[in-house]
Short mmCIF file of C-alpha atoms in Angstrom, two decimals:
data_model
loop_
_atom_site.label_atom_id
_atom_site.label_comp_id
_atom_site.label_asym_id
_atom_site.label_seq_id
_atom_site.Cartn_x
_atom_site.Cartn_y
_atom_site.Cartn_z
CA UNK A 23 -54.58 -112.66 203.16
CA UNK A 24 -57.39 -111.25 205.19
CA UNK A 25 -60.90 -111.46 203.80
CA UNK A 26 -63.98 -109.58 204.94
CA UNK A 27 -67.33 -110.82 203.69
CA UNK A 28 -70.20 -108.34 203.58
CA UNK A 29 -73.83 -109.30 202.90
CA UNK A 30 -76.09 -108.55 201.25
CA UNK A 31 -74.38 -106.85 198.31
CA UNK A 32 -77.58 -105.02 197.51
CA UNK A 33 -81.00 -104.69 199.11
CA UNK A 34 -84.22 -102.86 198.33
CA UNK A 35 -86.65 -102.21 201.15
CA UNK A 36 -89.81 -100.25 201.82
CA UNK A 37 -89.86 -97.08 203.88
CA UNK A 38 -90.37 -97.79 207.55
CA UNK A 39 -88.82 -101.24 207.53
CA UNK A 40 -85.45 -102.24 208.99
CA UNK A 41 -82.50 -103.72 207.16
CA UNK A 42 -79.56 -105.64 208.59
CA UNK A 43 -76.15 -105.71 206.96
CA UNK A 44 -73.55 -108.24 208.05
CA UNK A 45 -69.79 -107.99 208.00
CA UNK A 46 -67.71 -111.09 208.73
CA UNK A 47 -63.97 -111.56 208.99
CA UNK A 48 -63.33 -114.96 207.43
CA UNK A 49 -59.77 -115.80 208.38
CA UNK A 50 -58.85 -113.52 211.24
CA UNK A 51 -60.33 -112.14 214.41
CA UNK A 52 -61.51 -108.58 214.03
CA UNK A 53 -61.32 -106.81 217.35
CA UNK A 54 -62.32 -103.55 215.70
CA UNK A 55 -64.70 -102.96 212.84
CA UNK A 56 -65.67 -99.75 211.08
CA UNK A 57 -68.81 -98.81 209.19
CA UNK A 58 -68.70 -96.28 206.38
CA UNK A 59 -71.29 -94.63 204.23
CA UNK A 60 -70.58 -93.47 200.73
CA UNK A 61 -72.77 -91.09 198.76
CA UNK A 62 -72.61 -91.13 194.97
CA UNK A 63 -69.32 -89.83 193.61
CA UNK A 64 -68.06 -89.00 197.08
CA UNK A 65 -65.51 -90.38 199.47
CA UNK A 66 -66.22 -92.66 202.40
CA UNK A 67 -67.65 -91.17 205.57
CA UNK A 68 -66.95 -92.98 208.82
CA UNK A 69 -70.20 -93.64 210.65
CA UNK A 70 -69.05 -95.61 213.67
CA UNK A 71 -66.38 -97.78 215.21
CA UNK A 72 -67.27 -100.96 217.01
CA UNK A 73 -65.08 -102.96 219.35
CA UNK A 74 -65.96 -106.54 220.13
CA UNK A 75 -68.00 -106.80 223.29
CA UNK A 76 -68.52 -103.09 223.84
CA UNK A 77 -70.76 -100.33 222.55
CA UNK A 78 -70.03 -98.71 219.24
CA UNK A 79 -68.59 -95.22 219.05
CA UNK A 80 -70.55 -93.06 216.64
CA UNK A 81 -69.21 -90.13 214.69
CA UNK A 82 -70.77 -86.75 215.18
CA UNK A 83 -74.04 -86.39 213.34
CA UNK A 84 -74.74 -90.11 213.04
CA UNK A 85 -77.95 -91.19 214.75
CA UNK A 86 -77.13 -94.14 216.97
CA UNK A 87 -80.79 -95.10 217.31
CA UNK A 88 -81.21 -95.27 213.56
CA UNK A 89 -77.98 -97.08 212.78
CA UNK A 90 -77.66 -99.89 215.30
CA UNK A 91 -74.30 -101.61 215.41
CA UNK A 92 -73.63 -104.89 217.10
CA UNK A 93 -70.21 -106.52 217.39
CA UNK A 94 -70.98 -109.53 219.55
CA UNK A 95 -68.16 -111.75 218.33
CA UNK A 96 -64.65 -111.40 216.99
CA UNK A 97 -65.78 -112.34 213.49
CA UNK A 98 -69.13 -110.62 213.05
CA UNK A 99 -70.43 -107.08 213.14
CA UNK A 100 -73.88 -106.03 212.00
CA UNK A 101 -75.35 -102.68 211.01
CA UNK A 102 -79.13 -102.36 211.23
CA UNK A 103 -80.78 -99.42 209.55
CA UNK A 104 -84.00 -98.98 211.48
CA UNK A 105 -87.17 -97.40 210.12
CA UNK A 106 -85.43 -96.77 206.83
CA UNK A 107 -86.28 -93.73 204.73
CA UNK A 108 -85.34 -92.90 201.15
CA UNK A 109 -82.61 -90.56 202.38
CA UNK A 110 -80.90 -93.57 203.95
CA UNK A 111 -80.33 -94.98 200.49
CA UNK A 112 -76.60 -95.21 200.08
CA UNK A 113 -73.62 -97.51 199.74
CA UNK A 114 -72.47 -98.92 203.07
CA UNK A 115 -69.02 -100.46 203.50
CA UNK A 116 -67.51 -102.19 206.49
CA UNK A 117 -63.86 -102.48 207.36
CA UNK A 118 -62.19 -104.76 209.84
CA UNK A 119 -58.90 -104.55 211.65
CA UNK A 120 -57.41 -107.45 213.49
CA UNK A 121 -56.07 -106.85 216.96
CA UNK A 122 -52.49 -107.50 216.04
CA UNK A 123 -52.55 -105.15 213.08
CA UNK A 124 -51.04 -107.85 210.91
CA UNK A 125 -53.46 -107.40 208.04
CA UNK A 126 -54.14 -103.75 208.57
CA UNK A 127 -57.52 -102.64 207.33
CA UNK A 128 -59.55 -104.92 205.09
CA UNK A 129 -62.76 -103.76 203.45
CA UNK A 130 -65.93 -105.60 202.67
CA UNK A 131 -67.42 -105.47 199.19
CA UNK A 132 -70.13 -103.02 200.19
CA UNK A 133 -73.93 -103.02 200.34
CA UNK A 134 -76.10 -100.90 198.07
CA UNK A 135 -79.23 -99.97 200.04
CA UNK A 136 -82.21 -98.54 198.21
CA UNK A 137 -85.24 -97.48 200.22
CA UNK A 138 -88.44 -97.03 198.23
CA UNK B 11 -54.98 -83.99 213.35
CA UNK B 12 -54.47 -85.45 209.93
CA UNK B 13 -55.85 -84.81 206.49
CA UNK B 14 -55.51 -86.03 202.94
CA UNK B 15 -55.92 -84.03 199.76
CA UNK B 16 -56.26 -85.63 196.38
CA UNK B 17 -55.49 -82.81 194.05
CA UNK B 18 -57.53 -84.02 191.09
CA UNK B 19 -61.11 -85.22 191.30
CA UNK B 20 -60.93 -86.55 187.72
CA UNK B 21 -58.01 -87.73 185.60
CA UNK B 22 -58.35 -88.84 182.00
CA UNK B 23 -55.59 -90.68 180.13
CA UNK B 24 -55.31 -92.70 176.95
CA UNK B 25 -54.69 -96.40 177.11
CA UNK B 26 -50.97 -97.12 177.14
CA UNK B 27 -49.96 -93.73 178.55
CA UNK B 28 -48.67 -93.06 182.07
CA UNK B 29 -50.95 -92.49 185.04
CA UNK B 30 -50.30 -89.98 187.83
CA UNK B 31 -52.75 -89.57 190.69
CA UNK B 32 -51.65 -86.97 193.21
CA UNK B 33 -52.02 -87.12 196.97
CA UNK B 34 -50.78 -84.79 199.68
CA UNK B 35 -51.19 -85.42 203.37
CA UNK B 36 -50.72 -83.78 206.71
CA UNK B 37 -50.17 -85.66 209.93
CA UNK B 38 -48.82 -84.91 213.38
CA UNK B 39 -47.23 -88.32 213.55
CA UNK B 40 -45.24 -90.54 211.23
CA UNK B 41 -48.02 -91.67 208.93
CA UNK B 42 -48.90 -94.89 207.26
CA UNK B 43 -50.26 -94.25 203.79
CA UNK B 44 -52.39 -96.38 201.52
CA UNK B 45 -53.90 -96.32 198.07
CA UNK B 46 -57.18 -98.14 197.50
CA UNK B 47 -59.10 -98.70 194.28
CA UNK B 48 -62.88 -98.96 194.03
CA UNK B 49 -64.71 -100.21 190.97
CA UNK B 50 -68.40 -99.26 190.58
CA UNK B 51 -70.63 -100.70 193.28
CA UNK B 52 -67.72 -102.60 194.77
CA UNK B 53 -65.75 -102.42 197.97
CA UNK B 54 -62.24 -101.09 198.28
CA UNK B 55 -59.20 -103.07 197.21
CA UNK B 56 -55.77 -102.29 198.60
CA UNK B 57 -53.28 -101.32 195.90
CA UNK B 58 -50.28 -100.61 198.08
CA UNK B 59 -49.19 -99.26 201.45
CA UNK B 60 -46.31 -97.34 202.96
CA UNK B 61 -45.45 -98.06 206.58
CA UNK B 62 -42.03 -96.41 207.10
CA UNK B 63 -39.99 -98.97 205.19
CA UNK B 64 -38.84 -98.28 201.62
CA UNK B 65 -40.08 -94.94 200.31
CA UNK B 66 -40.85 -96.38 196.87
CA UNK B 67 -43.68 -98.83 197.26
CA UNK B 68 -44.73 -101.27 194.59
CA UNK B 69 -48.29 -102.52 194.55
CA UNK B 70 -50.56 -104.71 192.51
CA UNK B 71 -51.43 -104.30 188.84
CA UNK B 72 -48.25 -102.38 188.07
CA UNK B 73 -48.98 -99.43 190.36
CA UNK B 74 -46.39 -97.84 192.58
CA UNK B 75 -46.15 -94.81 194.84
CA UNK B 76 -43.32 -92.81 196.34
CA UNK B 77 -43.43 -91.37 199.84
CA UNK B 78 -41.78 -87.94 199.90
CA UNK B 79 -41.69 -86.56 203.41
CA UNK B 80 -40.27 -83.19 202.37
CA UNK B 81 -43.18 -82.69 200.00
CA UNK B 82 -45.75 -84.50 202.20
CA UNK B 83 -46.79 -86.37 199.10
CA UNK B 84 -47.63 -89.94 198.18
CA UNK B 85 -48.46 -89.84 194.47
CA UNK B 86 -49.64 -92.98 192.68
CA UNK B 87 -48.19 -93.85 189.28
CA UNK B 88 -48.37 -96.49 186.61
CA UNK B 89 -46.24 -96.54 183.45
CA UNK B 90 -48.99 -97.68 181.09
CA UNK B 91 -52.73 -97.44 181.68
CA UNK B 92 -55.11 -100.28 180.86
CA UNK B 93 -58.82 -99.95 180.26
CA UNK B 94 -59.39 -102.06 183.37
CA UNK B 95 -57.71 -99.37 185.48
CA UNK B 96 -60.73 -97.10 185.09
CA UNK B 97 -62.06 -96.74 188.63
CA UNK B 98 -62.11 -94.50 191.70
CA UNK B 99 -58.88 -94.24 193.67
CA UNK B 100 -58.57 -93.20 197.29
CA UNK B 101 -55.49 -92.06 199.15
CA UNK B 102 -55.73 -92.88 202.84
CA UNK B 103 -53.61 -91.92 205.85
CA UNK B 104 -53.36 -93.34 209.33
CA UNK B 105 -51.82 -90.95 211.81
CA UNK B 106 -50.00 -93.56 213.81
CA UNK B 107 -50.83 -92.62 217.37
CA UNK B 108 -52.86 -95.18 219.27
CA UNK B 109 -55.66 -92.82 220.14
CA UNK B 110 -56.15 -91.81 216.55
CA UNK B 111 -55.44 -95.00 214.67
CA UNK B 112 -58.20 -94.23 212.24
CA UNK B 113 -58.28 -94.00 208.49
CA UNK B 114 -58.63 -90.58 206.93
CA UNK B 115 -59.74 -90.69 203.31
CA UNK B 116 -58.97 -88.31 200.51
CA UNK B 117 -61.84 -87.14 198.36
CA UNK B 118 -61.07 -89.67 195.66
CA UNK B 119 -59.87 -89.40 192.07
CA UNK B 120 -61.85 -90.88 189.23
CA UNK B 121 -59.55 -92.30 186.60
CA UNK B 122 -60.92 -92.54 183.08
CA UNK B 123 -59.02 -94.45 180.41
CA UNK B 124 -59.72 -93.70 176.79
CA UNK B 125 -59.13 -96.30 174.09
#
């Protein structure tokens, strides 16, 4: 089956620094990837959709300059949280969908970001 | 437009008793429906999915769900709960039209299993 690898699984950073989270599709080509944010005890909130080779589409209220998404290849998407603040602390999860829809939506294991 | 409502934010059962997690949806198109499970600080794992084939869908770990179009429901059940089933469960719908082929999540149901 399809596997999506997400790294790191957890990260602690200082306020003002930037953090990069990677999402890789290991055995299929992911033409579309999704980034979600999950607050404690809440459901997933879609932040943005990225298509390989084009700019990401951000959901309303998500700052595109703070959450930089790059999807330069069919197997890798990255989310960079720039100038992180404590309020950016959250659980971030990526999801990938292959172009043929064979595997549907496969989720990464998530990244716990803590900004101190 | 599409939406998903998980009717219970918390469900508590005793080990060995049946599990019922309720989900209702609305969609303008023939939907695809999924149930995912999330253990603490983990990603989401697919339990089962309905994509317009058999209305009774069997998934992993003994879970199953029945798609009822007349009731717009897709409730998740399991005959006998295990302690390892304690987790957060999400009902998810995809509307089916190409422009809106996006996942819509329910609010989640936290399942607690008592010994």
